[in-house]
Coordinates of N, CA and C in Angstrom, one line a residue:
M20 N 267.3 185.0 140.5 CA 266.3 186.1 140.7 C 266.9 187.5 140.5
A21 N 268.1 187.7 140.9 CA 268.7 189.0 140.7 C 269.0 189.2 139.3
D22 N 269.3 188.2 138.5 CA 269.5 188.3 137.1 C 268.3 188.8 136.4
F23 N 267.1 188.3 136.8 CA 265.8 188.7 136.2 C 265.6 190.2 136.5
R24 N 265.9 190.7 137.6 CA 265.6 192.1 138.0 C 266.6 193.0 137.1
N25 N 267.8 192.5 136.9 CA 268.7 193.3 136.0 C 268.2 193.4 134.6
Q26 N 267.6 192.3 134.1 CA 267.0 192.3 132.8 C 265.8 193.2 132.7
E27 N 265.0 193.2 133.8 CA 263.8 194.1 133.8 C 264.3 195.6 133.8
R28 N 265.3 195.9 134.5 CA 265.8 197.3 134.6 C 266.4 197.7 133.3
S29 N 267.1 196.8 132.7 CA 267.7 197.0 131.4 C 266.6 197.2 130.3
L30 N 265.6 196.4 130.3 CA 264.5 196.6 129.4 C 263.7 197.9 129.6
G31 N 263.5 198.2 130.9 CA 262.9 199.5 131.2 C 263.7 200.7 130.7
Q32 N 265.0 200.6 130.9 CA 265.9 201.7 130.5 C 265.9 201.8 129.0
T33 N 265.9 200.7 128.3 CA 265.9 200.7 126.8 C 264.6 201.3 126.3
R34 N 263.5 201.0 126.9 CA 262.2 201.6 126.5 C 262.2 203.1 126.8
T35 N 262.8 203.5 127.9 CA 262.8 204.9 128.2 C 263.7 205.6 127.1
D36 N 264.8 205.0 126.8 CA 265.7 205.6 125.7 C 265.0 205.7 124.4
W37 N 264.2 204.7 124.1 CA 263.4 204.7 122.8 C 262.4 205.8 122.8
A38 N 261.7 206.0 124.0 CA 260.7 207.0 124.1 C 261.3 208.4 124.0
E39 N 262.5 208.6 124.6 CA 263.1 209.9 124.4 C 263.6 210.1 123.0
R40 N 264.0 209.1 122.3 CA 264.4 209.3 120.9 C 263.2 209.6 120.0
R41 N 262.1 208.9 120.3 CA 260.8 209.2 119.5 C 260.4 210.6 119.8
T42 N 260.6 211.1 121.0 CA 260.2 212.5 121.3 C 261.1 213.5 120.6
A43 N 262.4 213.2 120.5 CA 263.3 214.0 119.8 C 262.9 214.1 118.3
L44 N 262.6 212.9 117.7 CA 262.3 212.9 116.3 C 261.0 213.6 116.1
A45 N 260.0 213.5 117.0 CA 258.7 214.2 116.8 C 259.0 215.7 116.9
S46 N 259.9 216.1 117.7 CA 260.2 217.6 117.8 C 260.8 218.1 116.5
E47 N 261.6 217.3 115.9 CA 262.2 217.7 114.6 C 261.2 217.7 113.5
R48 N 260.3 216.7 113.5 CA 259.2 216.7 112.5 C 258.2 217.9 112.7
T49 N 258.0 218.3 114.0 CA 257.2 219.4 114.2 C 257.8 220.7 113.7
F50 N 259.1 220.9 113.9 CA 259.8 222.0 113.4 C 259.7 222.0 111.9
A51 N 259.9 220.9 111.3 CA 259.8 220.8 109.8 C 258.4 221.3 109.3
A52 N 257.4 220.9 110.1 CA 256.0 221.3 109.7 C 255.9 222.8 109.9
W53 N 256.4 223.4 110.9 CA 256.4 224.9 111.0 C 257.2 225.5 109.9
G54 N 258.3 224.9 109.5 CA 259.1 225.5 108.4 C 258.3 225.4 107.1
R55 N 257.6 224.3 106.8 CA 256.8 224.2 105.6 C 255.7 225.2 105.6
T56 N 255.1 225.4 106.7 CA 254.0 226.4 106.8 C 254.5 227.8 106.6
A57 N 255.7 228.1 107.2 CA 256.3 229.4 106.9 C 256.7 229.6 105.5
L58 N 257.2 228.6 104.9 CA 257.6 228.7 103.5 C 256.4 228.9 102.6
S59 N 255.3 228.2 102.9 CA 254.1 228.4 102.2 C 253.5 229.8 102.3
C60 N 253.5 230.4 103.5 CA 253.1 231.8 103.7 C 253.9 232.7 102.9
I61 N 255.2 232.6 103.0 CA 256.2 233.5 102.3 C 256.0 233.3 100.8
G62 N 255.9 232.1 100.3 CA 255.7 231.8 98.8 C 254.4 232.4 98.3
V63 N 253.3 232.2 99.0 CA 252.0 232.8 98.6 C 252.0 234.3 98.6
G64 N 252.7 234.8 99.6 CA 252.8 236.3 99.7 C 253.6 236.9 98.5
L65 N 254.7 236.2 98.2 CA 255.4 236.7 97.0 C 254.7 236.4 95.7
A66 N 254.0 235.3 95.6 CA 253.3 235.0 94.4 C 252.1 235.9 94.2
A67 N 251.6 236.4 95.3 CA 250.4 237.3 95.2 C 250.7 238.5 94.3
T68 N 251.9 239.0 94.3 CA 252.2 240.2 93.5 C 252.1 239.8 92.0
Q69 N 252.4 238.6 91.6 CA 252.4 238.2 90.2 C 250.9 237.8 89.9
L70 N 250.2 237.2 90.8 CA 248.9 236.7 90.5 C 247.9 237.8 90.4
F71 N 248.0 238.8 91.3 CA 247.1 239.9 91.4 C 247.7 241.2 91.2
G72 N 248.6 241.3 90.2 CA 249.4 242.5 89.9 C 248.5 243.7 89.5
D73 N 247.3 243.4 89.0 CA 246.5 244.6 88.5 C 245.4 244.9 89.5
L74 N 245.5 244.4 90.8 CA 244.6 244.6 91.8 C 244.6 246.1 92.2
E75 N 243.4 246.7 92.3 CA 243.3 248.1 92.7 C 242.4 248.0 94.0
P76 N 242.7 248.8 95.0 CA 243.8 249.7 95.1 C 245.2 249.0 95.3
R77 N 246.2 249.6 94.9 CA 247.5 249.0 94.9 C 248.0 248.7 96.3
W78 N 247.7 249.6 97.3 CA 248.1 249.4 98.7 C 247.6 248.1 99.2
L79 N 246.4 247.6 98.8 CA 245.8 246.4 99.3 C 246.7 245.2 98.9
L80 N 247.3 245.2 97.7 CA 248.2 244.1 97.3 C 249.5 244.2 98.2
R81 N 249.9 245.4 98.4 CA 251.2 245.5 99.2 C 250.9 245.0 100.7
V82 N 249.8 245.4 101.2 CA 249.5 244.9 102.6 C 249.4 243.4 102.6
L83 N 248.7 242.8 101.6 CA 248.6 241.4 101.5 C 249.9 240.7 101.4
T84 N 250.8 241.2 100.6 CA 252.1 240.6 100.4 C 253.0 240.7 101.6
V85 N 253.1 241.9 102.2 CA 253.9 242.1 103.4 C 253.3 241.3 104.6
G86 N 252.0 241.3 104.7 CA 251.3 240.5 105.7 C 251.6 239.0 105.7
L87 N 251.6 238.5 104.5 CA 251.8 237.0 104.4 C 253.3 236.7 104.6
V88 N 254.2 237.5 104.1 CA 255.6 237.3 104.4 C 255.9 237.5 105.9
A89 N 255.4 238.5 106.5 CA 255.6 238.7 107.9 C 255.0 237.5 108.7
L90 N 253.8 237.0 108.3 CA 253.2 235.9 109.0 C 254.2 234.7 108.9
G91 N 254.7 234.5 107.7 CA 255.7 233.4 107.5 C 256.9 233.5 108.4
V92 N 257.4 234.7 108.6 CA 258.6 234.9 109.4 C 258.2 234.7 110.9
L93 N 257.0 235.1 111.3 CA 256.6 234.9 112.7 C 256.3 233.4 112.9
V94 N 255.8 232.7 112.0 CA 255.5 231.2 112.1 C 256.9 230.5 112.3
L95 N 257.8 230.9 111.5 CA 259.2 230.3 111.6 C 259.8 230.6 113.0
A96 N 259.6 231.9 113.5 CA 260.2 232.2 114.8 C 259.5 231.4 115.9
F97 N 258.2 231.3 115.8 CA 257.5 230.5 116.8 C 257.9 229.0 116.8
G98 N 258.1 228.5 115.6 CA 258.6 227.1 115.4 C 259.9 226.9 116.0
F99 N 260.8 227.9 115.8 CA 262.2 227.8 116.3 C 262.1 227.8 117.9
H100 N 261.3 228.7 118.4 CA 261.2 228.9 119.8 C 260.7 227.5 120.4
S101 N 259.7 227.0 119.8 CA 259.1 225.7 120.3 C 260.2 224.6 120.2
Y102 N 260.9 224.5 119.1 CA 261.9 223.5 119.0 C 263.0 223.7 120.0
R103 N 263.4 224.9 120.2 CA 264.5 225.2 121.2 C 264.1 224.7 122.6
K104 N 262.9 225.0 123.0 CA 262.4 224.6 124.3 C 262.5 223.0 124.4
S105 N 261.9 222.4 123.4 CA 261.9 220.9 123.4 C 263.3 220.3 123.4
A106 N 264.2 220.9 122.6 CA 265.6 220.4 122.5 C 266.3 220.6 123.8
R107 N 266.1 221.7 124.5 CA 266.8 221.9 125.8 C 266.2 220.9 126.9
D108 N 264.9 220.7 126.8 CA 264.4 219.7 127.8 C 265.0 218.3 127.5
L109 N 265.1 217.9 126.2 CA 265.6 216.6 125.9 C 267.1 216.5 126.2
E110 N 267.9 217.6 126.0 CA 269.3 217.6 126.3 C 269.5 217.4 127.8
S111 N 268.6 217.9 128.6 CA 268.8 217.8 130.1 C 268.7 216.3 130.5
S112 N 267.9 215.5 129.7 CA 267.8 214.1 130.0 C 268.8 213.2 129.3
G113 N 269.7 213.9 128.5 CA 270.8 213.2 127.8 C 270.5 212.8 126.4
E114 N 269.4 213.1 125.8 CA 269.1 212.8 124.4 C 269.6 214.0 123.5
H115 N 270.2 213.6 122.4 CA 270.8 214.5 121.5 C 269.8 214.8 120.4
T116 N 269.7 216.1 120.0 CA 268.8 216.5 118.9 C 269.6 217.2 117.9
L117 N 269.0 217.7 116.8 CA 269.7 218.5 115.8 C 270.2 219.7 116.5
S118 N 271.4 220.2 116.1 CA 272.0 221.3 116.7 C 271.1 222.6 116.5
L119 N 271.0 223.3 117.6 CA 270.2 224.5 117.6 C 270.8 225.5 116.6
W120 N 272.2 225.4 116.5 CA 272.8 226.3 115.5 C 272.3 226.1 114.1
W121 N 272.2 224.9 113.7 CA 271.7 224.6 112.4 C 270.2 225.0 112.2
I122 N 269.4 224.7 113.2 CA 268.0 225.0 113.1 C 267.9 226.5 113.1
G123 N 268.6 227.3 113.9 CA 268.6 228.7 113.9 C 269.1 229.3 112.6
A124 N 270.1 228.7 112.0 CA 270.7 229.2 110.7 C 269.6 229.0 109.6
F125 N 268.9 227.9 109.7 CA 267.9 227.6 108.7 C 266.8 228.7 108.8
A126 N 266.3 229.0 110.0 CA 265.3 229.9 110.3 C 265.7 231.3 109.8
V127 N 266.9 231.7 110.1 CA 267.4 233.1 109.7 C 267.5 233.2 108.2
V128 N 268.1 232.2 107.6 CA 268.2 232.2 106.1 C 266.9 232.3 105.4
L129 N 265.9 231.4 105.8 CA 264.6 231.4 105.2 C 263.9 232.8 105.5
S130 N 264.0 233.3 106.6 CA 263.4 234.6 106.9 C 264.1 235.7 106.1
A131 N 265.4 235.7 105.9 CA 266.1 236.7 105.1 C 265.7 236.6 103.7
L132 N 265.6 235.3 103.2 CA 265.1 235.2 101.8 C 263.7 235.7 101.5
G133 N 262.8 235.5 102.5 CA 261.5 236.0 102.4 C 261.4 237.5 102.3
I134 N 262.2 238.1 103.2 CA 262.2 239.6 103.3 C 262.9 240.1 102.0
A135 N 264.0 239.5 101.6 CA 264.7 239.9 100.3 C 263.7 239.8 99.1
G136 N 262.9 238.7 99.2 CA 262.0 238.5 98.1 C 261.0 239.7 97.9
L137 N 260.6 240.3 99.1 CA 259.8 241.5 99.0 C 260.3 242.6 98.1
F138 N 261.6 242.8 98.2 CA 262.3 243.8 97.4 C 262.4 243.4 95.9
L139 N 262.5 242.1 95.7 CA 262.6 241.6 94.3 C 261.2 241.7 93.5
V140 N 260.1 241.5 94.2 CA 258.8 241.5 93.5 C 258.2 242.9 93.5
W141 N 258.7 243.8 94.3 CA 258.0 245.1 94.3 C 258.3 245.9 93.1

């Protein structure tokens, strides 16, 4: 009888471990979706200068471009904040996720490229 209880506890712990791993993977996929959305906003913002280069008044195009790039950077910042919160919650339960350093570096590099792109297309 005692052996049966040990097996139940082991199965329960295994299922809990799997659930925590699925949660960690879901958090990583969610950050990837935020990153794709941010990249799309930045890309459309930078492409707008080429697509609508003869748009008058000129300030409208600049507002559109800067607004979309800024929206992309904000989306990326929100995605990083959300991932960081989930990762810290999972770390407290013993589950390992992608390093916050790598995720933060990705967010900073993508944001910097988007902002640098503004100067290239202007």
